[in-house]
């Protein structure tokens, strides 16, 4: 079983991945953390020192590596599905699940988040909703290629497990 969790930042990919890992006794990989451990740099450092294009190459290579693991639950970074053939890779390797949370809820979560997120730093709640809406115009066509789309404010692990069961 291979499950790839995709969606915009703040949609709950990492939280969902950790929960599913515990419930199903399957290893969990946060792709950004995997990249950071592999290259001994944070994602923001890689962006700053090497640029986005180089980061995306590293991200694709890391995604190909973790797609070979079995079983595994992978939470990707929000942009990962939008580059190269990453969506095709995830859909072919396993179950790709888009956690589709509305922009107002995402903004709420991101404002309350303790994580420092450079892309949204200093934005007011209204600016943040507008920013998310703009980004989703670009990303949604990629996200919607997922083999499974779960929509809602609170997507439950049981919903993902039900989709996994359908794939068996």
XYZ file of C-alpha atoms in Angstrom, residues 103-112 120-133:
24
model
C -9.448 28.860 1.245
C -11.069 30.539 4.273
C -10.410 27.468 6.419
C -6.840 27.205 5.080
C -6.238 30.890 5.918
C -7.616 30.325 9.417
C -5.302 27.371 10.003
C -2.247 29.089 8.548
C -2.727 32.236 10.636
C -2.934 30.112 13.792
C 2.523 33.985 3.686
C 4.513 36.004 6.214
C 3.025 39.402 7.000
C -0.270 38.894 5.144
C -3.552 39.987 6.721
C -6.366 37.396 6.869
C -8.028 38.979 3.809
C -4.746 39.116 1.866
C -4.094 35.503 2.799
C -7.474 34.288 1.495
C -6.873 36.208 -1.764
C -3.337 34.765 -2.039
C -4.611 31.199 -1.484
C -7.386 31.695 -4.053
